[in-house]
Short mmCIF file of C-alpha atoms and ligand atoms in Angstrom, two decimals:
data_model
loop_
_atom_site.label_atom_id
_atom_site.label_comp_id
_atom_site.label_asym_id
_atom_site.label_seq_id
_atom_site.Cartn_x
_atom_site.Cartn_y
_atom_site.Cartn_z
CA PRO A 1 0.00 0.00 0.00
CA VAL A 2 2.76 2.49 0.75
CA LEU A 3 4.03 2.10 -2.83
CA ALA A 4 0.53 2.15 -4.33
CA GLY A 5 0.02 5.46 -2.53
CA ARG A 6 3.02 6.95 -4.32
CA LEU A 7 1.70 6.23 -7.80
CA HIS A 8 0.07 8.99 -9.83
CA TYR A 9 -3.49 8.06 -10.85
CA SER A 10 -5.50 9.68 -13.61
CA PRO A 11 -8.30 10.13 -12.86
CA ALA A 12 -7.45 10.50 -9.18
CA LEU A 13 -8.34 7.66 -6.82
CA PRO A 14 -11.68 7.82 -5.05
CA PRO A 15 -11.25 9.91 -1.85
CA LEU A 16 -11.72 7.03 0.59
CA ARG A 17 -9.21 4.89 -1.31
CA ALA A 18 -6.68 7.71 -1.32
CA GLY A 19 -7.36 8.25 2.39
CA LEU A 20 -6.88 4.56 3.08
CA LEU A 21 -3.46 4.54 1.40
CA GLN A 22 -2.39 7.57 3.45
CA ARG A 23 -3.19 5.61 6.61
CA MET A 24 -1.44 2.35 5.77
CA PRO A 25 2.29 2.64 6.42
CA ALA A 26 4.68 -0.29 6.06
CA GLY A 27 6.07 -1.81 9.23
CA THR A 28 9.56 -1.10 10.53
CA ALA A 29 11.91 -4.05 10.87
CA LEU A 30 15.62 -4.78 10.66
CA LYS A 31 16.75 -8.34 10.02
CA ILE A 32 20.20 -9.53 11.08
CA HIS A 33 22.11 -12.77 10.58
CA ALA A 34 25.03 -13.72 12.84
CA VAL A 35 27.05 -16.54 11.27
CA TYR A 36 29.10 -18.93 13.46
CA ALA A 37 31.41 -21.88 12.84
CA ARG A 38 28.98 -24.17 14.69
CA PRO A 39 25.53 -24.03 16.35
CA PHE A 40 27.04 -23.74 19.85
CA TRP A 41 23.65 -22.96 21.42
CA ARG A 42 22.34 -26.44 20.60
CA ALA A 43 25.08 -28.02 22.73
CA ALA A 44 23.71 -25.98 25.64
CA GLY A 45 20.23 -27.40 24.98
CA LEU A 46 18.93 -24.17 23.47
CA SER A 47 16.76 -23.99 20.35
CA GLY A 48 17.91 -20.54 19.24
CA VAL A 49 14.32 -19.29 19.43
CA ALA A 50 13.87 -16.32 21.75
CA GLN A 51 11.24 -13.68 22.38
CA SER A 52 12.37 -10.59 24.28
CA ALA A 53 10.04 -7.99 25.77
CA GLU A 54 13.02 -5.67 26.24
CA GLY A 55 16.18 -5.08 24.25
CA VAL A 56 16.89 -4.46 20.59
CA LEU A 57 15.89 -7.88 19.21
CA THR A 58 12.28 -8.89 19.70
CA GLU A 59 12.73 -12.31 18.13
CA THR A 60 15.53 -14.70 17.24
CA VAL A 61 15.54 -18.06 15.44
CA ASP A 62 18.08 -20.74 14.53
CA ASN A 63 18.19 -20.05 10.79
CA THR A 64 20.88 -22.60 9.90
CA PRO A 65 20.03 -24.19 6.53
CA PRO A 66 20.00 -28.01 6.64
CA GLY A 67 23.46 -29.40 5.92
CA ALA A 68 25.10 -25.96 5.94
CA PRO A 69 28.79 -25.83 6.90
CA ARG A 70 28.17 -22.92 9.27
CA ALA A 71 25.41 -21.94 11.70
CA VAL A 72 23.16 -18.89 11.67
CA LEU A 73 21.24 -17.05 14.35
CA THR A 74 18.73 -14.64 12.83
CA GLY A 75 17.21 -11.79 14.79
CA PHE A 76 14.58 -9.13 14.16
CA ALA A 77 14.29 -5.63 15.57
CA TYR A 78 10.83 -4.14 15.25
CA GLY A 79 9.16 -0.75 15.52
CA ALA A 80 10.81 1.73 17.89
CA GLU A 81 13.81 -0.58 18.46
CA ALA A 82 14.41 -0.84 14.70
CA ALA A 83 14.20 2.93 14.30
CA LEU A 84 16.62 3.38 17.21
CA LEU A 85 19.11 0.92 15.67
CA ARG A 86 18.74 2.60 12.28
CA ARG A 87 19.91 5.90 13.76
CA GLN A 88 23.08 4.32 15.16
CA ALA A 89 26.37 4.00 13.29
CA PRO A 90 26.94 0.49 11.84
CA GLY A 91 29.53 -0.39 14.53
CA ALA A 92 27.25 0.64 17.40
CA ARG A 93 24.32 -1.21 15.80
CA ARG A 94 26.37 -4.38 15.47
CA ARG A 95 27.49 -4.09 19.11
CA ALA A 96 23.96 -3.58 20.39
CA VAL A 97 22.70 -6.63 18.48
CA LEU A 98 25.61 -8.84 19.56
CA ASP A 99 25.19 -7.74 23.18
CA HIS A 100 21.58 -8.87 23.00
CA LEU A 101 22.56 -12.24 21.45
CA THR A 102 25.23 -12.65 24.14
CA ALA A 103 22.69 -12.05 26.89
CA LEU A 104 20.47 -14.74 25.35
CA PHE A 105 22.98 -17.38 24.24
CA GLY A 106 26.27 -16.69 26.04
CA PRO A 107 29.65 -15.18 25.13
CA GLU A 108 30.18 -17.20 21.92
CA ALA A 109 27.20 -15.37 20.43
CA GLY A 110 29.13 -12.12 20.65
CA GLU A 111 31.88 -13.29 18.27
CA PRO A 112 30.29 -14.30 14.94
CA GLU A 113 32.43 -15.03 11.89
CA GLU A 114 30.10 -12.87 9.83
CA PHE A 115 27.41 -10.30 10.55
CA VAL A 116 24.80 -9.46 7.92
CA GLU A 117 22.06 -6.89 8.39
CA PHE A 118 19.17 -6.01 6.13
CA ASP A 119 17.06 -2.89 6.44
CA TRP A 120 13.69 -3.31 4.76
CA LEU A 121 12.96 0.41 5.08
CA ALA A 122 15.87 1.01 2.71
CA GLU A 123 14.35 -1.20 0.00
CA GLU A 124 12.90 1.26 -2.47
CA TRP A 125 10.32 -1.21 -3.83
CA THR A 126 9.21 -2.49 -0.45
CA ARG A 127 9.72 0.41 1.99
CA GLY A 128 9.12 -1.59 5.12
CA CYS A 129 8.55 -4.93 6.72
CA PHE A 130 6.62 -7.16 7.16
CA SER A 131 3.61 -5.52 5.57
CA GLY A 132 1.31 -2.50 5.61
CA HIS A 133 -0.98 -1.90 8.58
CA LEU A 134 -3.75 0.56 9.30
CA VAL A 135 -3.03 3.23 11.92
CA PRO A 136 -5.41 3.61 14.91
CA GLY A 137 -8.89 4.70 13.89
CA ALA A 138 -8.35 3.90 10.20
CA TRP A 139 -9.97 0.44 10.17
CA THR A 140 -13.38 1.74 11.13
CA ALA A 141 -13.29 4.83 8.89
CA PHE A 142 -11.43 3.55 5.81
CA GLY A 143 -11.36 -0.27 6.22
CA PRO A 144 -14.61 -0.84 4.29
CA VAL A 145 -12.92 0.20 1.00
CA LEU A 146 -9.90 -2.10 1.49
CA ARG A 147 -11.01 -4.50 -1.28
CA GLU A 148 -13.34 -2.17 -3.17
CA ALA A 149 -12.45 -1.81 -6.86
CA ALA A 150 -11.92 1.73 -8.12
CA GLY A 151 -13.40 1.58 -11.63
CA PRO A 152 -11.18 -0.79 -13.59
CA LEU A 153 -8.59 -1.01 -10.76
CA HIS A 154 -8.77 -4.14 -8.60
CA TRP A 155 -6.65 -4.51 -5.48
CA ALA A 156 -4.59 -7.54 -4.61
CA GLY A 157 -1.70 -7.80 -2.14
CA THR A 158 -1.43 -9.52 1.21
CA GLU A 159 -2.83 -6.50 3.05
CA THR A 160 -6.18 -7.16 1.37
CA ALA A 161 -6.31 -10.82 2.40
CA VAL A 162 -9.06 -12.27 4.58
CA HIS A 163 -6.87 -15.12 5.85
CA TRP A 164 -3.16 -14.87 6.65
CA ASN A 165 -3.15 -11.13 6.09
CA GLY A 166 0.49 -10.01 5.97
CA TYR A 167 1.80 -13.44 4.90
CA PHE A 168 2.53 -15.26 1.64
CA ASP A 169 -0.68 -17.30 1.92
CA GLY A 170 -2.61 -14.04 2.14
CA ALA A 171 -0.84 -12.66 -0.93
CA VAL A 172 -1.84 -15.75 -2.95
CA GLU A 173 -5.41 -15.68 -1.65
CA SER A 174 -5.75 -12.00 -2.57
CA GLY A 175 -4.41 -12.69 -6.06
CA TYR A 176 -7.09 -15.33 -6.68
CA ARG A 177 -9.78 -13.00 -5.32
CA ALA A 178 -8.67 -10.05 -7.48
CA ALA A 179 -8.39 -12.26 -10.58
CA GLU A 180 -11.93 -13.54 -9.98
CA GLU A 181 -13.18 -9.96 -9.64
CA VAL A 182 -11.59 -9.05 -12.97
CA ARG A 183 -12.98 -12.20 -14.64
CA ARG A 184 -16.49 -11.30 -13.46
CA SER A 185 -16.14 -7.69 -14.56
CA LEU A 186 -15.24 -8.88 -18.06
C1 FAD B 201 11.92 -10.05 6.08
C2 FAD B 201 10.56 -10.62 5.76
C3 FAD B 201 10.24 -11.88 6.22
C4 FAD B 201 9.01 -12.42 5.94
N1 FAD B 201 8.76 -13.69 6.38
C5 FAD B 201 7.60 -14.28 6.03
C6 FAD B 201 7.37 -15.65 6.39
O1 FAD B 201 8.21 -16.30 7.02
N2 FAD B 201 6.18 -16.19 6.03
C7 FAD B 201 5.23 -15.50 5.32
O2 FAD B 201 4.19 -16.06 5.00
N3 FAD B 201 5.44 -14.20 4.96
C8 FAD B 201 6.59 -13.59 5.30
N4 FAD B 201 6.82 -12.28 4.94
C9 FAD B 201 5.70 -11.53 4.31
C10 FAD B 201 5.61 -11.82 2.80
O3 FAD B 201 6.87 -11.60 2.21
C11 FAD B 201 4.57 -10.85 2.21
O4 FAD B 201 3.33 -11.02 2.88
C12 FAD B 201 4.34 -11.12 0.72
O5 FAD B 201 5.55 -11.07 0.00
C13 FAD B 201 3.40 -10.06 0.18
O6 FAD B 201 3.17 -10.32 -1.19
P1 FAD B 201 2.49 -9.24 -2.09
O7 FAD B 201 2.37 -9.83 -3.45
O8 FAD B 201 1.28 -8.71 -1.41
O9 FAD B 201 3.51 -8.02 -2.10
P2 FAD B 201 5.06 -7.97 -2.53
O10 FAD B 201 5.69 -9.30 -2.36
O11 FAD B 201 5.64 -6.80 -1.79
O12 FAD B 201 4.99 -7.68 -4.07
C14 FAD B 201 4.77 -6.39 -4.60
C15 FAD B 201 5.64 -6.29 -5.84
O13 FAD B 201 5.33 -5.07 -6.53
C16 FAD B 201 6.52 -4.53 -7.03
N5 FAD B 201 6.29 -3.10 -7.26
C17 FAD B 201 6.21 -2.10 -6.36
N6 FAD B 201 5.96 -0.93 -6.97
C18 FAD B 201 5.88 -1.20 -8.29
C19 FAD B 201 5.62 -0.40 -9.44
N7 FAD B 201 5.40 0.90 -9.36
N8 FAD B 201 5.60 -1.02 -10.64
C20 FAD B 201 5.81 -2.35 -10.75
N9 FAD B 201 6.05 -3.16 -9.70
C21 FAD B 201 6.08 -2.58 -8.48
C22 FAD B 201 7.52 -4.81 -5.94
O14 FAD B 201 8.83 -4.76 -6.44
C23 FAD B 201 7.11 -6.23 -5.51
O15 FAD B 201 7.77 -7.21 -6.28
C24 FAD B 201 8.04 -11.70 5.18
C25 FAD B 201 8.36 -10.42 4.71
C26 FAD B 201 9.60 -9.89 4.99
C27 FAD B 201 9.94 -8.51 4.44
#
């Protein structure tokens, strides 16, 4: 939706549709991968999955591909924490993330062989992560036009899904629904 709102439409979008797109920002998330020689956390009986109510990383997972020669812990920073990290210099950001991993998984977590970060806000053709969401008050006022066609324009995208909104399944579902709308209109 954030990208759809940046397009120029002629004729202009219906007012409620335009209003909806103004109230549907993309989420804010940073994704990091810390790569290690071995999955040391497993030896300690840990899964690598963590949820933190405080600190820079809200979630972590063991993201080691099957049969991979090295091990990967992946972490996500969301919302205010992601924005805070984004403002920091790369070195300070790395330190803050590794300090969090160390607190969760021990000192080995602080010394990865490789550190990869990905900022979805910086992706010009995505502009955020994981998906668009309506700001407070917008569902009730603008939500009813979420899937409403604007003349010949039909809306797909995971944000318009009824099930698994914000996920791949939702994206596929919305594609079928929009295609069916177009088929009927023809
Ligand atoms: C880091 C991350 C992890 C995720 N993990 C999961 C997961 O584990 N499971 C899950 O189910 N979902 C996950 N998701 C969510 C999933 O990726 C999305 O729900 C899904 O990709 C949305 O599909 P879509 O077709 O609605 O939109 P998109 O995949 O965003 O597709 C929109 C396309 O439009 C293109 N585009 C934009 N503007 C224009 C333009 N002007 N002209 C032409 N093309 C344009 C874009 O380049 C893009 O290819 C994740 C997302 C992120 C970012």
